[in-house]
Amino acid sequence: MCLAVPGMVESIHEESGTRMGRVNFGGVVKDVCLAYLPDIAVGDYTIVHVGFAISKIDEASALATLQTFADLGLLEESLDELRGDEAGAGP
Amino acid sequence: MKHLTEYRDADTARRLAAEIGRIATRPWAIMEVCGGQTHSIIRNGVDQLLPPEVELIHGPGCPVCVTPLETIDRALAIAATPGVIFCSFGDMLRVPGSRENLFSVKGRGGDVRVVYSPLDAVKLAQAHPDREVVFLAIGFETTAPANAMAVKLAKQQGLRNFSMLVSHVLVPPAIEAIMRSPGNRVNAFLAAGHVCSVMGTWQYPPLAERFRVPIVVTGFEPLDLLEGIRRTVLQLEQGRHELENAYARVVTERGNEPARRVIAEVFAPVDRPWRGIGVIPASGWRLAGAYRDHDAEIRFAVSDITAVESPLCKAGEVLKGTLKPNQCPAFGKECTPRTPLGATMVSSEGACAAYYNAGRWSDSGAA
Ligand code: SF4
């Protein structure tokens, strides 16, 4: 759960007054809360913890981290978690 | 098992390891605090690249592992309450309580749901105004901004049916407890990069000074880890004890200030029992007074539930770094990831599971 997956901000919107964004993690796109990174813009990379963007990172280190996760077999695990919630938390 | 030597950065890794071997003249024990780092070290065989002088001790930084048994039992009691939708991160479902786990409550018809983010639990509370939605909020400083924001939003939106069972733990008091414990062997710490991405590094220089212990903020990729280890060994050999940041691409001195503000508003410090370790003063967060209405412990009156740990499980010693997982008599026998006796065998961040999954059967370290 402490694993933070880097992703790229594709778009930014508001949801009940909270700053949210669509973030792309190696192909899986998720809604992520951007409230803690008021300066982040579309095209920026960020590290995401349990649905919250926590710190901005540069593209090169984001891609290196994704590669490491893939090598470790962790990316699939994390992406499954990312995908899984659509089924798990549905009404 | 995949070894570091197979990676494209293998050359750099070998050079870093050789450099560590060149500077290490005496035996040193370095503790990595973060469970994600333990996972990466064992999975990549980082420890096997190191010279014999340098030993890595795995710390208590797996949030699932240190969540107290009482909290699990309280979670089970709440989850079994009719009308409750109980939400948790996935890796908590198989953590053994005194008698059962969340999976078995679910199997008996309890409405237990895995969520990816605490915001998903808030959405469930919006969608089901007639149900009580409870979120099990565990973790280190890394997950705190998410959990704090979720309860803040629930309060703002007047979601009276949303509550949290909070069991947050903090890294600096754990470092202090380890340094103060009798028989401590730790000479230096790798501080958890992602915890520091939230909190910053400012909490650590006083600890480094007081206990004369080098602390290096480190990421969790193999090269990050080797660089963190190299810097701690260099400090130890030169007799320095400072805070260094070897993860500057993510971590700043002040951390994420908007996140720290929300945490300070929503949470208050509390003495917290750590599973297998015991109570550490001011080592956790609970909900602050203004958020009492959303505190599941109060709403469901479960504070009286206490619990006793299985005598077979040696997770306390594993978490303190005095026992390697494969030295536990139950390791790989009574205790496997399918039949875990302790939480350290459940989470992929737990040291026992990391050893099991990497096939580290014997103490020699050979895989
Ligand atoms: S191997 Fe199992 S029983 Fe032994 S310490 Fe680890 S979790 Fe506990």
CSV table of N, CA, C and O in Angstrom, one decimal, chain B residues 287-367:
chain,number,residue,atom,x,y,z
B,287,LEU,N,-8.1,10.4,15.2
B,287,LEU,CA,-8.9,11.5,14.7
B,287,LEU,C,-8.9,12.6,15.8
B,287,LEU,O,-9.0,12.3,17.0
B,288,ALA,N,-8.8,13.9,15.4
B,288,ALA,CA,-8.8,15.0,16.4
B,288,ALA,C,-10.2,15.2,16.9
B,288,ALA,O,-11.2,14.7,16.2
B,289,GLY,N,-10.4,15.9,18.0
B,289,GLY,CA,-11.7,16.1,18.6
B,289,GLY,C,-12.8,16.5,17.7
B,289,GLY,O,-13.9,16.1,17.7
B,290,ALA,N,-12.4,17.4,16.8
B,290,ALA,CA,-13.4,18.0,15.9
B,290,ALA,C,-14.0,16.9,14.9
B,290,ALA,O,-15.0,17.2,14.3
B,291,TYR,N,-13.4,15.8,14.8
B,291,TYR,CA,-13.8,14.7,13.9
B,291,TYR,C,-14.4,13.5,14.7
B,291,TYR,O,-14.6,12.4,14.1
B,292,ARG,N,-14.7,13.7,16.0
B,292,ARG,CA,-15.2,12.6,16.8
B,292,ARG,C,-16.4,11.9,16.2
B,292,ARG,O,-16.5,10.7,16.3
B,293,ASP,N,-17.3,12.7,15.6
B,293,ASP,CA,-18.5,12.2,15.0
B,293,ASP,C,-18.2,11.1,13.9
B,293,ASP,O,-19.0,10.3,13.6
B,294,HIS,N,-17.0,11.2,13.4
B,294,HIS,CA,-16.6,10.3,12.3
B,294,HIS,C,-15.7,9.2,12.8
B,294,HIS,O,-15.1,8.5,12.0
B,295,ASP,N,-15.5,9.1,14.1
B,295,ASP,CA,-14.6,8.1,14.7
B,295,ASP,C,-15.4,6.8,14.9
B,295,ASP,O,-16.2,6.7,15.8
B,296,ALA,N,-15.0,5.7,14.1
B,296,ALA,CA,-15.7,4.5,14.2
B,296,ALA,C,-15.6,3.8,15.6
B,296,ALA,O,-16.4,3.1,16.1
B,297,GLU,N,-14.4,4.1,16.2
B,297,GLU,CA,-14.2,3.5,17.5
B,297,GLU,C,-15.2,3.9,18.6
B,297,GLU,O,-15.7,3.2,19.4
B,298,ILE,N,-15.6,5.2,18.5
B,298,ILE,CA,-16.6,5.8,19.4
B,298,ILE,C,-18.0,5.3,18.9
B,298,ILE,O,-18.8,4.9,19.7
B,299,ARG,N,-18.2,5.4,17.6
B,299,ARG,CA,-19.6,5.1,17.1
B,299,ARG,C,-20.0,3.7,17.4
B,299,ARG,O,-21.1,3.4,17.7
B,300,PHE,N,-19.0,2.8,17.3
B,300,PHE,CA,-19.4,1.3,17.4
B,300,PHE,C,-19.0,0.8,18.8
B,300,PHE,O,-19.1,-0.4,19.0
B,301,ALA,N,-18.5,1.7,19.7
B,301,ALA,CA,-18.2,1.3,21.0
B,301,ALA,C,-17.3,0.0,21.1
B,301,ALA,O,-17.7,-1.0,21.7
B,302,VAL,N,-16.2,0.0,20.3
B,302,VAL,CA,-15.4,-1.2,20.3
B,302,VAL,C,-14.1,-1.1,21.1
B,302,VAL,O,-13.2,-1.9,21.0
B,303,SER,N,-13.9,0.1,21.8
B,303,SER,CA,-12.7,0.3,22.4
B,303,SER,C,-12.3,-0.7,23.5
B,303,SER,O,-11.1,-0.8,23.8
B,304,ASP,N,-13.3,-1.4,24.0
B,304,ASP,CA,-13.0,-2.4,25.0
B,304,ASP,C,-12.4,-3.7,24.5
B,304,ASP,O,-11.9,-4.5,25.3
B,305,ILE,N,-12.4,-3.9,23.2
B,305,ILE,CA,-11.9,-5.2,22.7
B,305,ILE,C,-10.4,-5.2,22.8
B,305,ILE,O,-9.7,-4.3,22.3
B,306,THR,N,-9.8,-6.2,23.5
B,306,THR,CA,-8.4,-6.4,23.6
B,306,THR,C,-8.1,-7.8,23.0
B,306,THR,O,-9.0,-8.6,22.9
B,307,ALA,N,-6.8,-8.1,22.8
B,307,ALA,CA,-6.5,-9.3,22.1
B,307,ALA,C,-5.1,-9.9,22.6
B,307,ALA,O,-4.3,-9.1,23.1
B,308,VAL,N,-4.9,-11.2,22.4
B,308,VAL,CA,-3.6,-11.8,22.7
B,308,VAL,C,-3.1,-12.4,21.4
B,308,VAL,O,-3.8,-13.1,20.7
B,309,GLU,N,-1.8,-12.3,21.2
B,309,GLU,CA,-1.1,-12.8,20.0
B,309,GLU,C,-0.8,-14.3,20.1
B,309,GLU,O,-0.6,-14.8,21.1
B,310,SER,N,-0.8,-14.9,18.9
B,310,SER,CA,-0.4,-16.3,18.8
B,310,SER,C,1.1,-16.5,19.3
B,310,SER,O,2.0,-15.8,18.9
B,311,PRO,N,1.3,-17.5,20.2
B,311,PRO,CA,2.6,-17.7,20.8
B,311,PRO,C,3.6,-18.2,19.8
B,311,PRO,O,4.8,-18.0,19.9
B,312,LEU,N,3.1,-18.8,18.7
B,312,LEU,CA,4.0,-19.4,17.7
B,312,LEU,C,4.8,-18.3,16.9
B,312,LEU,O,5.9,-18.5,16.4
B,313,CYS,N,4.1,-17.1,16.7
B,313,CYS,CA,4.6,-16.1,15.7
B,313,CYS,C,5.7,-15.3,16.4
B,313,CYS,O,5.5,-14.8,17.5
B,314,LYS,N,6.8,-15.1,15.6
B,314,LYS,CA,7.9,-14.4,16.1
B,314,LYS,C,8.0,-13.0,15.4
B,314,LYS,O,9.1,-12.4,15.3
B,315,ALA,N,6.9,-12.5,14.9
B,315,ALA,CA,6.9,-11.3,14.1
B,315,ALA,C,7.5,-10.1,14.8
B,315,ALA,O,8.1,-9.3,14.2
B,316,GLY,N,7.3,-10.1,16.2
B,316,GLY,CA,7.8,-9.0,16.9
B,316,GLY,C,9.3,-8.9,16.8
B,316,GLY,O,9.9,-7.8,16.6
B,317,GLU,N,10.0,-10.1,16.9
B,317,GLU,CA,11.4,-10.1,16.7
B,317,GLU,C,11.9,-9.7,15.3
B,317,GLU,O,12.9,-9.1,15.1
B,318,VAL,N,11.1,-10.2,14.4
B,318,VAL,CA,11.4,-9.9,13.0
B,318,VAL,C,11.3,-8.4,12.7
B,318,VAL,O,12.1,-7.8,12.1
B,319,LEU,N,10.2,-7.8,13.3
B,319,LEU,CA,10.0,-6.4,13.1
B,319,LEU,C,11.0,-5.5,13.8
B,319,LEU,O,11.3,-4.4,13.4
B,320,LYS,N,11.6,-6.0,14.9
B,320,LYS,CA,12.7,-5.3,15.5
B,320,LYS,C,14.0,-5.5,15.0
B,320,LYS,O,15.0,-5.0,15.3
B,321,GLY,N,14.1,-6.5,14.0
B,321,GLY,CA,15.4,-6.8,13.4
B,321,GLY,C,16.2,-7.7,14.2
B,321,GLY,O,17.4,-7.9,13.8
B,322,THR,N,15.7,-8.4,15.2
B,322,THR,CA,16.6,-9.3,16.0
B,322,THR,C,16.5,-10.8,15.4
B,322,THR,O,17.3,-11.6,15.8
B,323,LEU,N,15.5,-11.0,14.5
B,323,LEU,CA,15.4,-12.4,13.9
B,323,LEU,C,15.1,-12.2,12.4
B,323,LEU,O,14.3,-11.4,12.1
B,324,LYS,N,15.8,-13.0,11.6
B,324,LYS,CA,15.5,-13.0,10.2
B,324,LYS,C,14.3,-13.9,10.0
B,324,LYS,O,14.2,-14.9,10.7
B,325,PRO,N,13.4,-13.6,9.1
B,325,PRO,CA,12.2,-14.4,8.9
B,325,PRO,C,12.5,-15.9,8.8
B,325,PRO,O,11.8,-16.7,9.4
B,326,ASN,N,13.5,-16.3,8.0
B,326,ASN,CA,13.7,-17.7,7.8
B,326,ASN,C,14.4,-18.4,9.1
B,326,ASN,O,14.7,-19.6,9.1
B,327,GLN,N,14.6,-17.6,10.1
B,327,GLN,CA,15.0,-18.2,11.4
B,327,GLN,C,13.9,-18.5,12.3
B,327,GLN,O,14.0,-19.1,13.3
B,328,CYS,N,12.7,-18.1,11.9
B,328,CYS,CA,11.5,-18.4,12.7
B,328,CYS,C,11.1,-19.9,12.4
B,328,CYS,O,11.0,-20.3,11.3
B,329,PRO,N,10.9,-20.7,13.5
B,329,PRO,CA,10.6,-22.1,13.3
B,329,PRO,C,9.4,-22.4,12.5
B,329,PRO,O,9.3,-23.4,11.8
B,330,ALA,N,8.4,-21.5,12.5
B,330,ALA,CA,7.2,-21.7,11.7
B,330,ALA,C,7.3,-21.3,10.2
B,330,ALA,O,6.4,-21.7,9.4
B,331,PHE,N,8.4,-20.6,9.9
B,331,PHE,CA,8.5,-20.0,8.5
B,331,PHE,C,8.4,-21.1,7.5
B,331,PHE,O,9.2,-22.1,7.5
B,332,GLY,N,7.5,-21.0,6.5
B,332,GLY,CA,7.4,-21.9,5.4
B,332,GLY,C,6.8,-23.3,5.8
B,332,GLY,O,6.6,-24.1,5.0
B,333,LYS,N,6.6,-23.5,7.1
B,333,LYS,CA,5.9,-24.7,7.6
B,333,LYS,C,4.5,-24.4,8.0
B,333,LYS,O,3.6,-24.4,7.1
B,334,GLU,N,4.3,-24.2,9.3
B,334,GLU,CA,2.9,-23.8,9.7
B,334,GLU,C,2.5,-22.4,9.0
B,334,GLU,O,1.3,-22.2,8.8
B,335,CYS,N,3.5,-21.6,8.8
B,335,CYS,CA,3.2,-20.3,8.3
B,335,CYS,C,3.7,-20.0,6.9
B,335,CYS,O,4.8,-20.1,6.5
B,336,THR,N,2.7,-19.8,6.0
B,336,THR,CA,3.0,-19.4,4.6
B,336,THR,C,2.0,-18.3,4.2
B,336,THR,O,1.1,-18.0,4.9
B,337,PRO,N,2.2,-17.7,3.0
B,337,PRO,CA,1.3,-16.6,2.6
B,337,PRO,C,-0.1,-17.1,2.6
B,337,PRO,O,-1.1,-16.3,2.7
B,338,ARG,N,-0.4,-18.4,2.3
B,338,ARG,CA,-1.7,-18.9,2.2
B,338,ARG,C,-2.3,-19.1,3.6
B,338,ARG,O,-3.5,-19.1,3.8
B,339,THR,N,-1.4,-19.5,4.6
B,339,THR,CA,-1.8,-19.8,5.9
B,339,THR,C,-1.0,-18.9,6.9
B,339,THR,O,-0.2,-19.5,7.7
B,340,PRO,N,-1.1,-17.6,6.8
B,340,PRO,CA,-0.3,-16.8,7.6
B,340,PRO,C,-0.6,-16.8,9.1
B,340,PRO,O,-1.7,-16.8,9.5
B,341,LEU,N,0.5,-16.9,9.9
B,341,LEU,CA,0.2,-16.9,11.4
B,341,LEU,C,0.4,-15.4,11.9
B,341,LEU,O,-0.1,-15.0,12.9
B,342,GLY,N,1.2,-14.7,11.1
B,342,GLY,CA,1.4,-13.3,11.5
B,342,GLY,C,1.3,-12.4,10.3
B,342,GLY,O,1.3,-12.8,9.2
B,343,ALA,N,1.0,-11.1,10.6
B,343,ALA,CA,0.8,-10.1,9.5
B,343,ALA,C,2.0,-10.0,8.6
B,343,ALA,O,1.8,-9.6,7.4
B,344,THR,N,3.2,-10.2,9.1
B,344,THR,CA,4.4,-10.0,8.3
B,344,THR,C,4.5,-11.1,7.2
B,344,THR,O,5.3,-10.9,6.3
B,345,MET,N,3.6,-12.1,7.2
B,345,MET,CA,3.6,-13.1,6.1
B,345,MET,C,2.4,-12.8,5.2
B,345,MET,O,2.3,-13.4,4.1
B,346,VAL,N,1.6,-11.7,5.5
B,346,VAL,CA,0.5,-11.4,4.6
B,346,VAL,C,0.8,-10.4,3.5
B,346,VAL,O,0.7,-10.7,2.3
B,347,SER,N,1.3,-9.3,4.0
B,347,SER,CA,1.5,-8.2,3.1
B,347,SER,C,2.8,-8.4,2.2
B,347,SER,O,3.7,-8.9,2.7
B,348,SER,N,2.7,-8.0,1.0
B,348,SER,CA,4.0,-8.1,0.2
B,348,SER,C,5.1,-7.2,0.7
B,348,SER,O,6.2,-7.4,0.4
B,349,GLU,N,4.7,-6.2,1.6
B,349,GLU,CA,5.7,-5.4,2.2
B,349,GLU,C,6.3,-6.0,3.5
B,349,GLU,O,7.2,-5.5,4.1
B,350,GLY,N,5.7,-7.1,3.9
B,350,GLY,CA,6.1,-7.8,5.2
B,350,GLY,C,7.4,-8.6,4.9
B,350,GLY,O,7.6,-9.2,3.9
B,351,ALA,N,8.3,-8.6,5.9
B,351,ALA,CA,9.6,-9.2,5.7
B,351,ALA,C,9.4,-10.7,5.5
B,351,ALA,O,10.1,-11.3,4.6
B,352,CYS,N,8.5,-11.4,6.2
B,352,CYS,CA,8.3,-12.8,6.1
B,352,CYS,C,7.8,-13.2,4.7
B,352,CYS,O,8.3,-14.1,4.1
B,353,ALA,N,6.9,-12.4,4.2
B,353,ALA,CA,6.4,-12.7,2.8
B,353,ALA,C,7.4,-12.4,1.8
B,353,ALA,O,7.6,-13.1,0.8
B,354,ALA,N,8.2,-11.4,2.0
B,354,ALA,CA,9.3,-11.0,1.0
B,354,ALA,C,10.3,-12.2,1.0
B,354,ALA,O,10.7,-12.6,-0.1
B,355,TYR,N,10.7,-12.8,2.1
B,355,TYR,CA,11.6,-13.9,2.1
B,355,TYR,C,11.0,-15.1,1.4
B,355,TYR,O,11.6,-15.8,0.7
B,356,TYR,N,9.7,-15.4,1.8
B,356,TYR,CA,9.0,-16.5,1.3
B,356,TYR,C,8.9,-16.4,-0.3
B,356,TYR,O,9.3,-17.4,-1.0
B,357,ASN,N,8.4,-15.3,-0.7
B,357,ASN,CA,8.2,-15.1,-2.2
B,357,ASN,C,9.5,-15.2,-3.0
B,357,ASN,O,9.5,-15.5,-4.1
B,358,ALA,N,10.6,-14.8,-2.3
B,358,ALA,CA,11.9,-14.8,-3.0
B,358,ALA,C,12.6,-16.2,-2.8
B,358,ALA,O,13.7,-16.4,-3.3
B,359,GLY,N,12.0,-17.1,-2.1
B,359,GLY,CA,12.6,-18.4,-2.0
B,359,GLY,C,13.8,-18.4,-1.1
B,359,GLY,O,14.7,-19.3,-1.2
B,360,ARG,N,13.8,-17.5,-0.1
B,360,ARG,CA,14.9,-17.5,0.9
B,360,ARG,C,14.7,-18.5,2.0
B,360,ARG,O,14.2,-18.1,3.1
B,361,TRP,N,14.9,-19.7,1.7
B,361,TRP,CA,14.6,-20.7,2.7
B,361,TRP,C,15.6,-20.8,3.9
B,361,TRP,O,15.3,-21.0,5.0
B,362,SER,N,16.9,-20.6,3.5
B,362,SER,CA,17.9,-20.8,4.6
B,362,SER,C,18.5,-19.5,4.9
B,362,SER,O,18.5,-18.6,4.2
B,363,ASP,N,19.2,-19.5,6.0
B,363,ASP,CA,19.8,-18.3,6.6
B,363,ASP,C,21.0,-17.9,5.8
B,363,ASP,O,21.4,-16.7,5.9
B,364,SER,N,21.5,-18.8,5.0
B,364,SER,CA,22.8,-18.4,4.3
B,364,SER,C,22.5,-17.3,3.2
B,364,SER,O,23.5,-16.7,2.8
B,365,GLY,N,21.3,-17.1,2.9
B,365,GLY,CA,21.0,-16.0,2.0
B,365,GLY,C,21.0,-16.5,0.6
B,365,GLY,O,20.6,-15.8,-0.3
B,366,ALA,N,21.4,-17.7,0.3
B,366,ALA,CA,21.3,-18.3,-1.0
B,366,ALA,C,19.9,-18.5,-1.5
B,366,ALA,O,19.1,-19.0,-0.7
B,367,ALA,N,19.5,-18.1,-2.7
B,367,ALA,CA,18.2,-18.3,-3.1
B,367,ALA,C,18.0,-19.5,-4.0
B,367,ALA,O,19.0,-19.8,-4.7
